[in-house]
Tab-separated table of C-alpha atoms in Angstrom:
chain	number	residue	atom	x	y	z
A	1	ASP	CA	65.804	2.421	33.377
A	2	GLY	CA	64.050	-0.725	32.226
A	3	GLY	CA	61.852	-0.505	29.201
A	4	ILE	CA	61.206	-1.195	25.555
A	5	THR	CA	63.050	0.662	22.852
A	6	GLN	CA	61.745	0.856	19.308
A	7	SER	CA	63.769	2.305	16.470
A	8	PRO	CA	63.646	4.205	14.297
A	9	LYS	CA	60.803	6.516	15.309
A	10	TYR	CA	60.055	7.278	11.644
A	11	LEU	CA	60.806	5.047	8.672
A	12	PHE	CA	60.204	5.381	4.968
A	13	ARG	CA	59.938	2.489	2.549
A	14	LYS	CA	60.404	2.547	-1.183
A	15	GLU	CA	58.366	0.397	-3.517
A	16	GLY	CA	59.546	-3.223	-3.480
A	17	GLN	CA	61.825	-2.730	-0.498
A	18	ASN	CA	61.973	-4.736	2.711
A	19	VAL	CA	62.431	-2.742	5.909
A	20	THR	CA	63.161	-3.904	9.451
A	21	LEU	CA	61.817	-2.337	12.627
A	22	SER	CA	63.821	-2.837	15.769
A	23	CYS	CA	62.431	-3.711	19.199
A	24	GLU	CA	64.661	-4.258	22.215
A	25	GLN	CA	63.638	-4.818	25.839
A	26	ASN	CA	65.668	-5.000	29.037
A	27	LEU	CA	62.805	-6.104	31.266
A	28	ASN	CA	63.807	-9.769	31.121
A	29	HIS	CA	60.393	-10.606	29.682
A	30	ASP	CA	59.807	-13.903	27.905
A	31	ALA	CA	56.934	-12.766	25.675
A	32	MET	CA	57.083	-10.109	22.959
A	33	TYR	CA	54.506	-8.814	20.488
A	34	TRP	CA	54.101	-6.698	17.381
A	35	TYR	CA	50.942	-4.728	16.693
A	36	ARG	CA	49.822	-2.561	13.823
A	37	GLN	CA	47.695	0.529	14.432
A	38	ASP	CA	45.960	2.363	11.617
A	39	PRO	CA	44.613	5.920	12.071
A	40	GLY	CA	41.592	6.018	14.351
A	41	GLN	CA	41.633	2.276	14.820
A	42	GLY	CA	42.575	-0.210	17.471
A	43	LEU	CA	45.554	-2.555	17.607
A	44	ARG	CA	45.879	-5.627	15.442
A	45	LEU	CA	48.300	-8.382	16.364
A	46	ILE	CA	50.909	-9.235	13.714
A	47	TYR	CA	53.170	-11.752	15.485
A	48	TYR	CA	54.006	-12.766	19.009
A	49	SER	CA	56.722	-14.805	20.655
A	50	GLN	CA	56.417	-16.646	23.943
A	51	ILE	CA	60.054	-17.669	24.149
A	52	VAL	CA	63.355	-17.454	22.298
A	53	ASN	CA	63.416	-19.209	18.916
A	54	ASP	CA	59.635	-19.500	18.850
A	55	PHE	CA	56.974	-17.205	17.401
A	56	GLN	CA	53.373	-17.425	16.293
A	57	LYS	CA	51.298	-15.617	13.685
A	58	GLY	CA	48.728	-13.155	14.871
A	59	ASP	CA	45.667	-11.911	13.010
A	60	ILE	CA	47.454	-10.065	10.183
A	61	ALA	CA	50.815	-11.813	9.653
A	62	GLU	CA	50.772	-11.787	5.832
A	63	GLY	CA	53.548	-9.635	4.395
A	64	TYR	CA	55.508	-9.564	7.669
A	65	SER	CA	58.252	-11.712	9.168
A	66	VAL	CA	59.948	-11.845	12.580
A	67	SER	CA	62.793	-13.557	14.380
A	68	ARG	CA	63.529	-14.170	18.035
A	69	GLU	CA	67.179	-15.157	18.315
A	70	LYS	CA	67.702	-13.352	21.607
A	71	LYS	CA	65.397	-12.826	24.552
A	72	GLU	CA	65.868	-9.052	24.394
A	73	SER	CA	65.196	-8.576	20.698
A	74	PHE	CA	62.180	-9.140	18.408
A	75	PRO	CA	62.715	-7.388	15.046
A	76	LEU	CA	59.878	-7.085	12.556
A	77	THR	CA	60.503	-7.078	8.809
A	78	VAL	CA	57.890	-5.510	6.578
A	79	THR	CA	58.358	-7.238	3.247
A	80	SER	CA	57.522	-6.056	-0.251
A	81	ALA	CA	54.561	-8.457	-0.126
A	82	GLN	CA	52.849	-6.122	2.333
A	83	LYS	CA	51.005	-3.851	-0.099
A	84	ASN	CA	49.700	-1.358	2.417
A	85	PRO	CA	52.437	-0.955	5.028
A	86	THR	CA	51.756	2.652	6.063
A	87	ALA	CA	50.832	2.480	9.759
A	88	PHE	CA	52.046	2.967	13.306
A	89	TYR	CA	53.816	-0.156	14.605
A	90	LEU	CA	53.929	-0.955	18.291
A	91	CYS	CA	56.105	-3.497	20.051
A	92	ALA	CA	55.195	-4.840	23.481
A	93	SER	CA	56.499	-7.348	25.998
A	94	SER	CA	55.185	-9.180	29.040
A	95	ILE	CA	56.547	-11.597	31.641
A	96	ALA	CA	54.510	-14.374	30.056
A	97	VAL	CA	51.546	-14.532	27.736
A	98	ALA	CA	48.567	-15.248	29.967
A	99	LYS	CA	47.127	-12.671	32.376
A	100	ASN	CA	50.128	-10.401	32.378
A	101	ILE	CA	50.545	-6.694	31.782
A	102	GLN	CA	51.929	-5.753	28.386
A	103	TYR	CA	54.447	-2.921	28.301
A	104	PHE	CA	54.742	-0.912	25.119
A	105	GLY	CA	57.466	0.880	23.229
A	106	ALA	CA	56.974	4.374	21.796
A	107	GLY	CA	56.222	3.066	18.315
A	108	THR	CA	57.582	3.376	14.782
A	109	ARG	CA	55.673	5.250	12.110
A	110	LEU	CA	56.220	3.669	8.694
A	111	SER	CA	55.363	5.510	5.496
A	112	VAL	CA	55.705	4.586	1.847
A	113	LEU	CA	57.608	6.910	-0.495
B	1	GLY	CA	36.584	-16.559	21.460
B	2	ASP	CA	37.604	-13.827	23.863
B	3	SER	CA	36.795	-10.238	22.903
B	4	VAL	CA	36.360	-6.707	24.189
B	5	THR	CA	33.684	-4.238	23.138
B	6	GLN	CA	34.336	-0.617	23.876
B	7	MET	CA	32.215	2.492	23.650
B	8	GLU	CA	32.817	4.323	20.420
B	9	GLY	CA	34.008	7.872	20.399
B	10	PRO	CA	34.989	10.485	20.007
B	11	VAL	CA	34.030	11.898	23.382
B	12	THR	CA	34.300	15.622	24.070
B	13	LEU	CA	33.914	16.950	27.611
B	14	SER	CA	34.400	20.222	29.383
B	15	GLU	CA	37.048	20.413	32.076
B	16	GLU	CA	35.848	19.081	35.460
B	17	ALA	CA	33.073	17.011	33.861
B	18	PHE	CA	32.452	13.370	34.828
B	19	LEU	CA	33.811	10.719	32.489
B	20	THR	CA	32.527	7.226	31.776
B	21	ILE	CA	33.856	5.023	29.003
B	22	ASN	CA	32.028	1.720	28.729
B	23	CYS	CA	33.771	-1.587	28.216
B	24	THR	CA	32.268	-5.073	28.161
B	25	TYR	CA	34.024	-8.334	27.551
B	26	THR	CA	33.480	-11.926	26.495
B	27	ALA	CA	35.822	-14.534	27.906
B	28	THR	CA	36.003	-18.050	29.201
B	29	GLY	CA	37.498	-18.509	32.625
B	30	TYR	CA	38.755	-15.590	34.683
B	31	PRO	CA	40.593	-13.019	32.592
B	32	SER	CA	42.555	-10.022	33.760
B	33	LEU	CA	41.249	-6.641	32.586
B	34	PHE	CA	43.172	-3.486	31.777
B	35	TRP	CA	42.801	0.117	30.697
B	36	TYR	CA	45.575	1.649	28.637
B	37	VAL	CA	46.012	5.275	27.574
B	38	GLN	CA	47.706	6.510	24.399
B	39	TYR	CA	48.812	10.103	23.980
B	40	PRO	CA	49.326	11.436	20.432
B	41	GLY	CA	52.280	9.861	18.651
B	42	GLU	CA	53.184	7.629	21.581
B	43	GLY	CA	52.866	4.015	22.630
B	44	LEU	CA	50.300	2.690	25.091
B	45	GLN	CA	50.731	3.156	28.829
B	46	LEU	CA	49.021	1.014	31.413
B	47	LEU	CA	46.498	3.123	33.307
B	48	LEU	CA	44.996	0.536	35.660
B	49	LYS	CA	44.210	-3.159	35.978
B	50	ALA	CA	42.050	-5.674	37.807
B	51	THR	CA	42.763	-9.373	38.027
B	52	LYS	CA	39.629	-10.832	39.605
B	53	ALA	CA	35.930	-10.165	40.067
B	54	ASP	CA	35.029	-7.142	42.228
B	55	ASP	CA	38.589	-5.796	42.087
B	56	LYS	CA	38.781	-2.042	41.599
B	57	GLY	CA	41.729	-0.673	39.664
B	58	SER	CA	42.609	2.979	40.195
B	59	ASN	CA	45.275	5.438	39.103
B	60	LYS	CA	45.509	9.217	38.595
B	61	GLY	CA	41.860	9.674	39.588
B	62	PHE	CA	40.625	7.030	37.145
B	63	GLU	CA	38.772	3.967	38.410
B	64	ALA	CA	37.294	0.785	36.960
B	65	THR	CA	35.618	-2.143	38.719
B	66	TYR	CA	35.723	-5.722	37.412
B	67	ARG	CA	32.051	-6.772	37.294
B	68	LYS	CA	31.710	-10.439	36.448
B	69	GLU	CA	27.911	-10.416	36.671
B	70	THR	CA	27.663	-7.788	33.923
B	71	THR	CA	30.982	-8.696	32.217
B	72	SER	CA	31.975	-5.042	32.361
B	73	PHE	CA	34.977	-2.882	33.242
B	74	HIS	CA	33.834	0.700	32.741
B	75	LEU	CA	36.363	3.509	33.147
B	76	GLU	CA	35.341	6.505	35.261
B	77	LYS	CA	36.837	9.760	36.449
B	78	GLY	CA	35.040	12.302	38.567
B	79	SER	CA	36.638	15.460	37.164
B	80	VAL	CA	38.560	15.384	33.893
B	81	GLN	CA	41.380	17.755	32.987
B	82	VAL	CA	42.663	18.989	29.643
B	83	SER	CA	45.735	16.780	30.165
B	84	ASP	CA	43.466	13.684	30.126
B	85	SER	CA	42.874	14.168	26.400
B	86	ALA	CA	44.044	10.908	24.813
B	87	VAL	CA	42.804	7.619	23.398
B	88	TYR	CA	41.752	5.019	25.950
B	89	PHE	CA	41.845	1.263	25.275
B	90	CYS	CA	40.162	-1.464	27.242
B	91	ALA	CA	41.999	-4.809	27.103
B	92	LEU	CA	41.680	-8.397	28.281
B	93	SER	CA	44.196	-11.144	28.912
B	94	GLY	CA	42.760	-14.602	29.357
B	95	ASP	CA	43.973	-17.146	31.843
B	96	THR	CA	44.182	-19.886	29.255
B	97	GLY	CA	44.589	-18.014	26.030
B	98	ASN	CA	47.755	-16.752	24.483
B	99	GLN	CA	46.791	-13.273	23.358
B	100	PHE	CA	45.809	-9.877	24.585
B	101	TYR	CA	42.525	-8.543	23.212
B	102	PHE	CA	42.107	-4.797	22.778
B	103	GLY	CA	39.025	-2.709	22.256
B	104	THR	CA	38.973	-0.289	19.334
B	105	GLY	CA	39.855	2.698	21.520
B	106	THR	CA	37.870	5.751	22.611
B	107	SER	CA	39.222	9.194	21.831
B	108	LEU	CA	38.671	11.737	24.610
B	109	THR	CA	39.062	15.471	24.159
B	110	VAL	CA	38.713	17.741	27.186
B	111	ILE	CA	38.144	21.423	26.460
B	112	PRO	CA	38.917	24.213	28.924
């Protein structure tokens, strides 16, 4: 089945630690996205990528980094510079950026120990 | 810039009641409009979409009509069920922009 796989489902970060969230898609989509969702709130865009080896900052990129070395993969690193990382992180992909449906993974819940 | 304004919740309805969740948008050009649903602890699932004015998206008894004159895309369902309890997001994708814009979400609880 085609889809988007996020792992792990739950992740814990220690103080000062970097952690990486995985996002893989087998939909052959060019565009991929990372969103952050806080309790009772909407989605905020962290980073997006329109094509391999290219990515752009979203509204809340500080304290996060991404890479797009392969079309299928768009990992997100939450760095120690992100002081409030506890949230639900959602990865999405679409055929292209404009006017296209975004398909979402099941999410990763990150908590701080 | 482009944006979506969505009715705030939470909304609580009895089973078989009529549902309306309001959504209005601001955009240049001719965006596509979407409704997504999120069940607890899960990602977002596309519920329905409309790509041009006067289009009606429908799925699982839910409907929304793309109204350019009122810049609206309100979600409706004639008879809600307990299983419809979820958070609903209105979203916009512009034809020239490079982002999706989401509303803040409306939490719906349906009680038996």
